[in-house]
Amino acid sequence: QKWGCYPMAPWAGRVRNGVFVHQSKQHQLEINMHPHAIHGTVLDRPWKLINSDSSSVAMKIDLGANWGFVGEATQTISVIDDVIEFRLMVETDDASMPAQVGWHPWFARPCTLETKFTHMYLRDEFGIPTGEKIAPPAGPYDDCFSGSLSSPILNFADKVQLEIQTDCSHWVVYDEPQHAICVEPQSGPPDGFNIEPLVITRDTPLTRFMRLVISEL
């Protein structure tokens, strides 16, 4: 696998032990980062091209046989001037299903990250958020945040600035590696199916966007 800026659906981050309960039924996801299920079912499978032109592309994928629900994800990517916009939608043909979306962009160092969050999710000894929130301590981070007071900004050594705009409510920041920083907008926290579940129906799909706004300092 080679990482870049992949979408995450129908969940983002880890699901503890790959297990969650929906409508009183327990579901077991495929374990792809022992002992947990991580980053959804669409990051390492081919998507179907719907349409494209000189500045945009649209693609679709089913959520896979191992998901346990009938559904699909649609992503559109468009470039307008100095803005790259990503839109991700998850929908279902079932009466209901849990859903979460997000993106996992990697940004090459050297760069610096500016963020302003009011809360950080406390992680347990297994690295999974417990649902309890604390004031953000100093980094480095492999953590989920909420309460964004401004859009995260990355400043690069060549005097390029990149602002990440989104309507997602949560962010995961992973800045422990020496070669890169991950700043991940997500519609919910890791293990969200268990601590903050969001349910969609046939009539209420989940849609979120991420914009990368590039400027010169």
PDB file of C-alpha atoms in Angstrom:
ATOM      1  CA  GLN A   1       0.000   0.000   0.000  1.00  0.00           C
ATOM      2  CA  LYS A   2       1.131   3.543  -0.749  1.00  0.00           C
ATOM      3  CA  TRP A   3      -0.447   6.338   1.242  1.00  0.00           C
ATOM      4  CA  GLY A   4      -1.475   9.747  -0.049  1.00  0.00           C
ATOM      5  CA  CYS A   5      -4.918  11.184   0.678  1.00  0.00           C
ATOM      6  CA  TYR A   6      -7.340   8.316   0.882  1.00  0.00           C
ATOM      7  CA  PRO A   7     -11.022   8.449   1.882  1.00  0.00           C
ATOM      8  CA  MET A   8     -12.270   6.501   4.884  1.00  0.00           C
ATOM      9  CA  ALA A   9     -15.749   4.934   4.834  1.00  0.00           C
ATOM     10  CA  PRO A  10     -18.041   3.605   6.237  1.00  0.00           C
ATOM     11  CA  TRP A  11     -15.927   4.318   9.307  1.00  0.00           C
ATOM     12  CA  ALA A  12     -12.759   6.268  10.079  1.00  0.00           C
ATOM     13  CA  GLY A  13     -10.008   5.301  12.487  1.00  0.00           C
ATOM     14  CA  ARG A  14     -10.198   2.194  14.640  1.00  0.00           C
ATOM     15  CA  VAL A  15     -13.214   0.162  15.725  1.00  0.00           C
ATOM     16  CA  ARG A  16     -12.269  -1.559  18.960  1.00  0.00           C
ATOM     17  CA  ASN A  17     -11.707  -5.272  18.300  1.00  0.00           C
ATOM     18  CA  GLY A  18     -13.728  -4.776  15.108  1.00  0.00           C
ATOM     19  CA  VAL A  19     -16.950  -5.134  17.101  1.00  0.00           C
ATOM     20  CA  PHE A  20     -20.014  -2.901  17.353  1.00  0.00           C
ATOM     21  CA  VAL A  21     -23.736  -3.277  17.994  1.00  0.00           C
ATOM     22  CA  HIS A  22     -26.482  -1.881  15.749  1.00  0.00           C
ATOM     23  CA  GLN A  23     -30.197  -2.431  16.352  1.00  0.00           C
ATOM     24  CA  SER A  24     -29.356  -4.916  19.143  1.00  0.00           C
ATOM     25  CA  LYS A  25     -27.282  -7.062  16.757  1.00  0.00           C
ATOM     26  CA  GLN A  26     -23.542  -7.502  17.214  1.00  0.00           C
ATOM     27  CA  HIS A  27     -21.380  -7.091  14.120  1.00  0.00           C
ATOM     28  CA  GLN A  28     -17.808  -8.344  13.675  1.00  0.00           C
ATOM     29  CA  LEU A  29     -15.667  -6.462  11.161  1.00  0.00           C
ATOM     30  CA  GLU A  30     -12.646  -7.886   9.397  1.00  0.00           C
ATOM     31  CA  ILE A  31      -9.528  -7.245  11.495  1.00  0.00           C
ATOM     32  CA  ASN A  32      -6.939  -5.404   9.388  1.00  0.00           C
ATOM     33  CA  MET A  33      -4.731  -3.905  12.115  1.00  0.00           C
ATOM     34  CA  HIS A  34      -4.685  -6.440  14.924  1.00  0.00           C
ATOM     35  CA  PRO A  35      -6.687  -6.496  17.093  1.00  0.00           C
ATOM     36  CA  HIS A  36      -8.832  -3.742  15.566  1.00  0.00           C
ATOM     37  CA  ALA A  37     -10.565  -2.839  12.299  1.00  0.00           C
ATOM     38  CA  ILE A  38      -9.225   0.413  10.886  1.00  0.00           C
ATOM     39  CA  HIS A  39     -10.095   3.064   8.276  1.00  0.00           C
ATOM     40  CA  GLY A  40     -13.109   1.452   6.610  1.00  0.00           C
ATOM     41  CA  THR A  41     -13.542  -0.830   3.616  1.00  0.00           C
ATOM     42  CA  VAL A  42     -12.703   1.402   0.638  1.00  0.00           C
ATOM     43  CA  LEU A  43      -9.077   2.551   1.035  1.00  0.00           C
ATOM     44  CA  ASP A  44      -7.422  -0.421  -0.696  1.00  0.00           C
ATOM     45  CA  ARG A  45     -10.048  -1.442  -3.275  1.00  0.00           C
ATOM     46  CA  PRO A  46     -10.584  -0.094  -6.816  1.00  0.00           C
ATOM     47  CA  TRP A  47     -13.294   2.511  -7.345  1.00  0.00           C
ATOM     48  CA  LYS A  48     -15.534   2.786 -10.414  1.00  0.00           C
ATOM     49  CA  LEU A  49     -15.174   5.981 -12.435  1.00  0.00           C
ATOM     50  CA  ILE A  50     -18.510   7.753 -12.913  1.00  0.00           C
ATOM     51  CA  ASN A  51     -17.397  10.791 -14.879  1.00  0.00           C
ATOM     52  CA  SER A  52     -14.521  13.217 -15.260  1.00  0.00           C
ATOM     53  CA  ASP A  53     -13.501  16.402 -17.016  1.00  0.00           C
ATOM     54  CA  SER A  54     -10.490  18.716 -17.035  1.00  0.00           C
ATOM     55  CA  SER A  55     -10.996  19.825 -13.427  1.00  0.00           C
ATOM     56  CA  SER A  56     -13.010  17.130 -11.644  1.00  0.00           C
ATOM     57  CA  VAL A  57     -13.541  13.419 -11.198  1.00  0.00           C
ATOM     58  CA  ALA A  58     -16.350  11.386  -9.626  1.00  0.00           C
ATOM     59  CA  MET A  59     -16.096   7.772  -8.499  1.00  0.00           C
ATOM     60  CA  LYS A  60     -18.179   5.183  -6.682  1.00  0.00           C
ATOM     61  CA  ILE A  61     -17.618   1.961  -4.744  1.00  0.00           C
ATOM     62  CA  ASP A  62     -19.793  -0.526  -2.878  1.00  0.00           C
ATOM     63  CA  LEU A  63     -18.964  -0.926   0.801  1.00  0.00           C
ATOM     64  CA  GLY A  64     -17.900  -4.526   0.394  1.00  0.00           C
ATOM     65  CA  ALA A  65     -19.146  -7.980   1.279  1.00  0.00           C
ATOM     66  CA  ASN A  66     -17.514  -7.899   4.712  1.00  0.00           C
ATOM     67  CA  TRP A  67     -19.335  -4.756   5.844  1.00  0.00           C
ATOM     68  CA  GLY A  68     -22.618  -6.440   6.736  1.00  0.00           C
ATOM     69  CA  PHE A  69     -24.902  -3.778   5.253  1.00  0.00           C
ATOM     70  CA  VAL A  70     -25.894  -2.810   1.712  1.00  0.00           C
ATOM     71  CA  GLY A  71     -24.406   0.543   0.813  1.00  0.00           C
ATOM     72  CA  GLU A  72     -22.013   2.518  -1.334  1.00  0.00           C
ATOM     73  CA  ALA A  73     -19.697   5.496  -1.187  1.00  0.00           C
ATOM     74  CA  THR A  74     -19.319   8.257  -3.764  1.00  0.00           C
ATOM     75  CA  GLN A  75     -16.381  10.643  -3.884  1.00  0.00           C
ATOM     76  CA  THR A  76     -15.937  13.699  -6.082  1.00  0.00           C
ATOM     77  CA  ILE A  77     -12.703  15.655  -6.368  1.00  0.00           C
ATOM     78  CA  SER A  78     -12.569  19.049  -8.067  1.00  0.00           C
ATOM     79  CA  VAL A  79      -9.875  21.654  -8.623  1.00  0.00           C
ATOM     80  CA  ILE A  80     -10.807  25.327  -8.897  1.00  0.00           C
ATOM     81  CA  ASP A  81      -7.897  27.765  -8.987  1.00  0.00           C
ATOM     82  CA  ASP A  82      -5.923  27.117  -5.777  1.00  0.00           C
ATOM     83  CA  VAL A  83      -8.578  24.965  -4.082  1.00  0.00           C
ATOM     84  CA  ILE A  84      -8.907  21.184  -4.173  1.00  0.00           C
ATOM     85  CA  GLU A  85     -12.317  20.058  -2.923  1.00  0.00           C
ATOM     86  CA  PHE A  86     -13.198  16.515  -1.873  1.00  0.00           C
ATOM     87  CA  ARG A  87     -16.799  15.427  -1.253  1.00  0.00           C
ATOM     88  CA  LEU A  88     -17.666  12.040   0.182  1.00  0.00           C
ATOM     89  CA  MET A  89     -21.135  10.537   0.518  1.00  0.00           C
ATOM     90  CA  VAL A  90     -22.162   7.232   2.094  1.00  0.00           C
ATOM     91  CA  GLU A  91     -25.666   5.876   1.522  1.00  0.00           C
ATOM     92  CA  THR A  92     -27.490   2.631   2.223  1.00  0.00           C
ATOM     93  CA  ASP A  93     -30.267   0.499   0.771  1.00  0.00           C
ATOM     94  CA  ASP A  94     -30.933  -0.982   4.207  1.00  0.00           C
ATOM     95  CA  ALA A  95     -33.444   0.523   6.608  1.00  0.00           C
ATOM     96  CA  SER A  96     -30.530   1.921   8.610  1.00  0.00           C
ATOM     97  CA  MET A  97     -26.826   1.483   9.229  1.00  0.00           C
ATOM     98  CA  PRO A  98     -24.097   3.233  11.198  1.00  0.00           C
ATOM     99  CA  ALA A  99     -21.804   5.434   9.130  1.00  0.00           C
ATOM    100  CA  GLN A 100     -18.767   7.631   9.434  1.00  0.00           C
ATOM    101  CA  VAL A 101     -16.520   9.250   6.824  1.00  0.00           C
ATOM    102  CA  GLY A 102     -13.224  11.059   6.710  1.00  0.00           C
ATOM    103  CA  TRP A 103      -9.975  11.609   4.849  1.00  0.00           C
ATOM    104  CA  HIS A 104      -6.422  10.633   5.727  1.00  0.00           C
ATOM    105  CA  PRO A 105      -4.064  13.061   3.952  1.00  0.00           C
ATOM    106  CA  TRP A 106      -0.310  12.780   4.512  1.00  0.00           C
ATOM    107  CA  PHE A 107       1.766  15.968   4.244  1.00  0.00           C
ATOM    108  CA  ALA A 108       5.510  15.657   3.696  1.00  0.00           C
ATOM    109  CA  ARG A 109       7.854  17.408   6.092  1.00  0.00           C
ATOM    110  CA  PRO A 110       9.447  19.885   6.526  1.00  0.00           C
ATOM    111  CA  CYS A 111       6.317  21.763   7.551  1.00  0.00           C
ATOM    112  CA  THR A 112       4.711  23.173  10.674  1.00  0.00           C
ATOM    113  CA  LEU A 113       1.109  22.736  11.791  1.00  0.00           C
ATOM    114  CA  GLU A 114      -1.135  25.373  13.381  1.00  0.00           C
ATOM    115  CA  THR A 115      -4.289  24.138  15.142  1.00  0.00           C
ATOM    116  CA  LYS A 116      -6.749  25.449  17.725  1.00  0.00           C
ATOM    117  CA  PHE A 117      -8.932  22.811  19.389  1.00  0.00           C
ATOM    118  CA  THR A 118     -10.902  23.031  22.619  1.00  0.00           C
ATOM    119  CA  HIS A 119     -10.920  19.296  23.406  1.00  0.00           C
ATOM    120  CA  MET A 120      -8.905  16.131  22.913  1.00  0.00           C
ATOM    121  CA  TYR A 121     -10.258  12.603  23.384  1.00  0.00           C
ATOM    122  CA  LEU A 122      -8.531  10.650  26.129  1.00  0.00           C
ATOM    123  CA  ARG A 123      -7.123   7.335  24.882  1.00  0.00           C
ATOM    124  CA  ASP A 124      -6.874   4.135  26.895  1.00  0.00           C
ATOM    125  CA  GLU A 125      -3.891   1.785  27.090  1.00  0.00           C
ATOM    126  CA  PHE A 126      -4.880   0.322  23.719  1.00  0.00           C
ATOM    127  CA  GLY A 127      -4.801   3.711  21.984  1.00  0.00           C
ATOM    128  CA  ILE A 128      -8.591   3.896  21.550  1.00  0.00           C
ATOM    129  CA  PRO A 129     -10.629   6.963  22.598  1.00  0.00           C
ATOM    130  CA  THR A 130     -12.743   6.323  25.678  1.00  0.00           C
ATOM    131  CA  GLY A 131     -15.249   9.105  25.007  1.00  0.00           C
ATOM    132  CA  GLU A 132     -13.818  11.276  27.794  1.00  0.00           C
ATOM    133  CA  LYS A 133     -12.520  14.669  26.664  1.00  0.00           C
ATOM    134  CA  ILE A 134      -9.639  16.676  28.133  1.00  0.00           C
ATOM    135  CA  ALA A 135      -7.879  19.952  27.389  1.00  0.00           C
ATOM    136  CA  PRO A 136      -5.297  19.361  24.635  1.00  0.00           C
ATOM    137  CA  PRO A 137      -1.792  18.875  26.076  1.00  0.00           C
ATOM    138  CA  ALA A 138       1.423  19.482  24.170  1.00  0.00           C
ATOM    139  CA  GLY A 139       2.254  17.024  21.379  1.00  0.00           C
ATOM    140  CA  PRO A 140       3.389  14.940  19.660  1.00  0.00           C
ATOM    141  CA  TYR A 141      -0.010  13.491  18.828  1.00  0.00           C
ATOM    142  CA  ASP A 142      -1.781  10.437  17.546  1.00  0.00           C
ATOM    143  CA  ASP A 143      -5.070  11.749  18.884  1.00  0.00           C
ATOM    144  CA  CYS A 144      -8.595  12.906  18.080  1.00  0.00           C
ATOM    145  CA  PHE A 145      -9.726  16.481  18.670  1.00  0.00           C
ATOM    146  CA  SER A 146     -13.020  18.376  18.606  1.00  0.00           C
ATOM    147  CA  GLY A 147     -14.057  21.981  19.020  1.00  0.00           C
ATOM    148  CA  SER A 148     -11.986  23.461  16.208  1.00  0.00           C
ATOM    149  CA  LEU A 149     -11.718  27.234  16.660  1.00  0.00           C
ATOM    150  CA  SER A 150     -10.087  27.747  13.258  1.00  0.00           C
ATOM    151  CA  SER A 151      -9.086  25.696  10.253  1.00  0.00           C
ATOM    152  CA  PRO A 152      -5.781  23.826  10.599  1.00  0.00           C
ATOM    153  CA  ILE A 153      -2.949  25.408   8.619  1.00  0.00           C
ATOM    154  CA  LEU A 154       0.261  23.816   7.382  1.00  0.00           C
ATOM    155  CA  ASN A 155       3.238  26.042   6.573  1.00  0.00           C
ATOM    156  CA  PHE A 156       5.855  24.561   4.250  1.00  0.00           C
ATOM    157  CA  ALA A 157       9.509  25.456   3.857  1.00  0.00           C
ATOM    158  CA  ASP A 158       8.983  26.817   0.328  1.00  0.00           C
ATOM    159  CA  LYS A 159       6.636  29.496   1.728  1.00  0.00           C
ATOM    160  CA  VAL A 160       3.507  27.640   0.666  1.00  0.00           C
ATOM    161  CA  GLN A 161       0.590  27.630   3.104  1.00  0.00           C
ATOM    162  CA  LEU A 162      -2.193  25.054   3.056  1.00  0.00           C
ATOM    163  CA  GLU A 163      -5.472  25.520   4.939  1.00  0.00           C
ATOM    164  CA  ILE A 164      -7.771  22.542   5.537  1.00  0.00           C
ATOM    165  CA  GLN A 165     -11.461  23.475   5.554  1.00  0.00           C
ATOM    166  CA  THR A 166     -14.249  20.999   6.311  1.00  0.00           C
ATOM    167  CA  ASP A 167     -17.719  20.492   7.730  1.00  0.00           C
ATOM    168  CA  CYS A 168     -16.446  17.483   9.703  1.00  0.00           C
ATOM    169  CA  SER A 169     -16.747  17.782  13.480  1.00  0.00           C
ATOM    170  CA  HIS A 170     -13.612  15.845  14.469  1.00  0.00           C
ATOM    171  CA  TRP A 171      -9.928  15.799  13.591  1.00  0.00           C
ATOM    172  CA  VAL A 172      -7.199  13.232  14.083  1.00  0.00           C
ATOM    173  CA  VAL A 173      -3.666  14.624  14.165  1.00  0.00           C
ATOM    174  CA  TYR A 174      -0.762  12.211  13.739  1.00  0.00           C
ATOM    175  CA  ASP A 175       2.551  14.058  13.888  1.00  0.00           C
ATOM    176  CA  GLU A 176       4.814  11.419  15.440  1.00  0.00           C
ATOM    177  CA  PRO A 177       6.584  10.392  12.179  1.00  0.00           C
ATOM    178  CA  GLN A 178       9.706  12.291  11.171  1.00  0.00           C
ATOM    179  CA  HIS A 179       8.854  12.343   7.468  1.00  0.00           C
ATOM    180  CA  ALA A 180       5.197  13.450   7.451  1.00  0.00           C
ATOM    181  CA  ILE A 181       2.179  14.845   9.307  1.00  0.00           C
ATOM    182  CA  CYS A 182      -1.392  13.557   9.016  1.00  0.00           C
ATOM    183  CA  VAL A 183      -4.301  15.939   9.615  1.00  0.00           C
ATOM    184  CA  GLU A 184      -7.529  13.977   9.203  1.00  0.00           C
ATOM    185  CA  PRO A 185     -11.022  15.515   9.149  1.00  0.00           C
ATOM    186  CA  GLN A 186     -13.619  12.964  10.266  1.00  0.00           C
ATOM    187  CA  SER A 187     -17.373  13.033  10.849  1.00  0.00           C
ATOM    188  CA  GLY A 188     -16.869  11.333  14.225  1.00  0.00           C
ATOM    189  CA  PRO A 189     -14.145  10.047  16.536  1.00  0.00           C
ATOM    190  CA  PRO A 190     -12.289   6.738  16.230  1.00  0.00           C
ATOM    191  CA  ASP A 191     -14.461   3.922  17.594  1.00  0.00           C
ATOM    192  CA  GLY A 192     -17.380   6.219  16.916  1.00  0.00           C
ATOM    193  CA  PHE A 193     -19.715   3.261  16.313  1.00  0.00           C
ATOM    194  CA  ASN A 194     -19.337   2.440  20.002  1.00  0.00           C
ATOM    195  CA  ILE A 195     -18.932   5.828  21.702  1.00  0.00           C
ATOM    196  CA  GLU A 196     -20.790   8.325  19.447  1.00  0.00           C
ATOM    197  CA  PRO A 197     -22.727   6.376  16.790  1.00  0.00           C
ATOM    198  CA  LEU A 198     -24.292   8.158  13.817  1.00  0.00           C
ATOM    199  CA  VAL A 199     -27.013   6.257  11.961  1.00  0.00           C
ATOM    200  CA  ILE A 200     -28.111   6.876   8.380  1.00  0.00           C
ATOM    201  CA  THR A 201     -31.185   5.612   6.509  1.00  0.00           C
ATOM    202  CA  ARG A 202     -32.244   5.237   2.878  1.00  0.00           C
ATOM    203  CA  ASP A 203     -33.447   8.840   2.954  1.00  0.00           C
ATOM    204  CA  THR A 204     -30.635  10.378   5.003  1.00  0.00           C
ATOM    205  CA  PRO A 205     -27.165   9.706   3.573  1.00  0.00           C
ATOM    206  CA  LEU A 206     -24.015  11.049   5.202  1.00  0.00           C
ATOM    207  CA  THR A 207     -22.125  13.695   3.222  1.00  0.00           C
ATOM    208  CA  ARG A 208     -19.015  15.678   4.174  1.00  0.00           C
ATOM    209  CA  PHE A 209     -16.415  17.796   2.373  1.00  0.00           C
ATOM    210  CA  MET A 210     -12.760  18.707   2.743  1.00  0.00           C
ATOM    211  CA  ARG A 211     -11.076  21.626   0.982  1.00  0.00           C
ATOM    212  CA  LEU A 212      -7.338  22.118   0.629  1.00  0.00           C
ATOM    213  CA  VAL A 213      -6.777  25.838   0.087  1.00  0.00           C
ATOM    214  CA  ILE A 214      -3.282  26.685  -1.147  1.00  0.00           C
ATOM    215  CA  SER A 215      -1.639  30.094  -0.919  1.00  0.00           C
ATOM    216  CA  GLU A 216       1.825  31.647  -0.966  1.00  0.00           C
ATOM    217  CA  LEU A 217       3.226  33.495   2.031  1.00  0.00           C
TER     218      LEU A 217
END
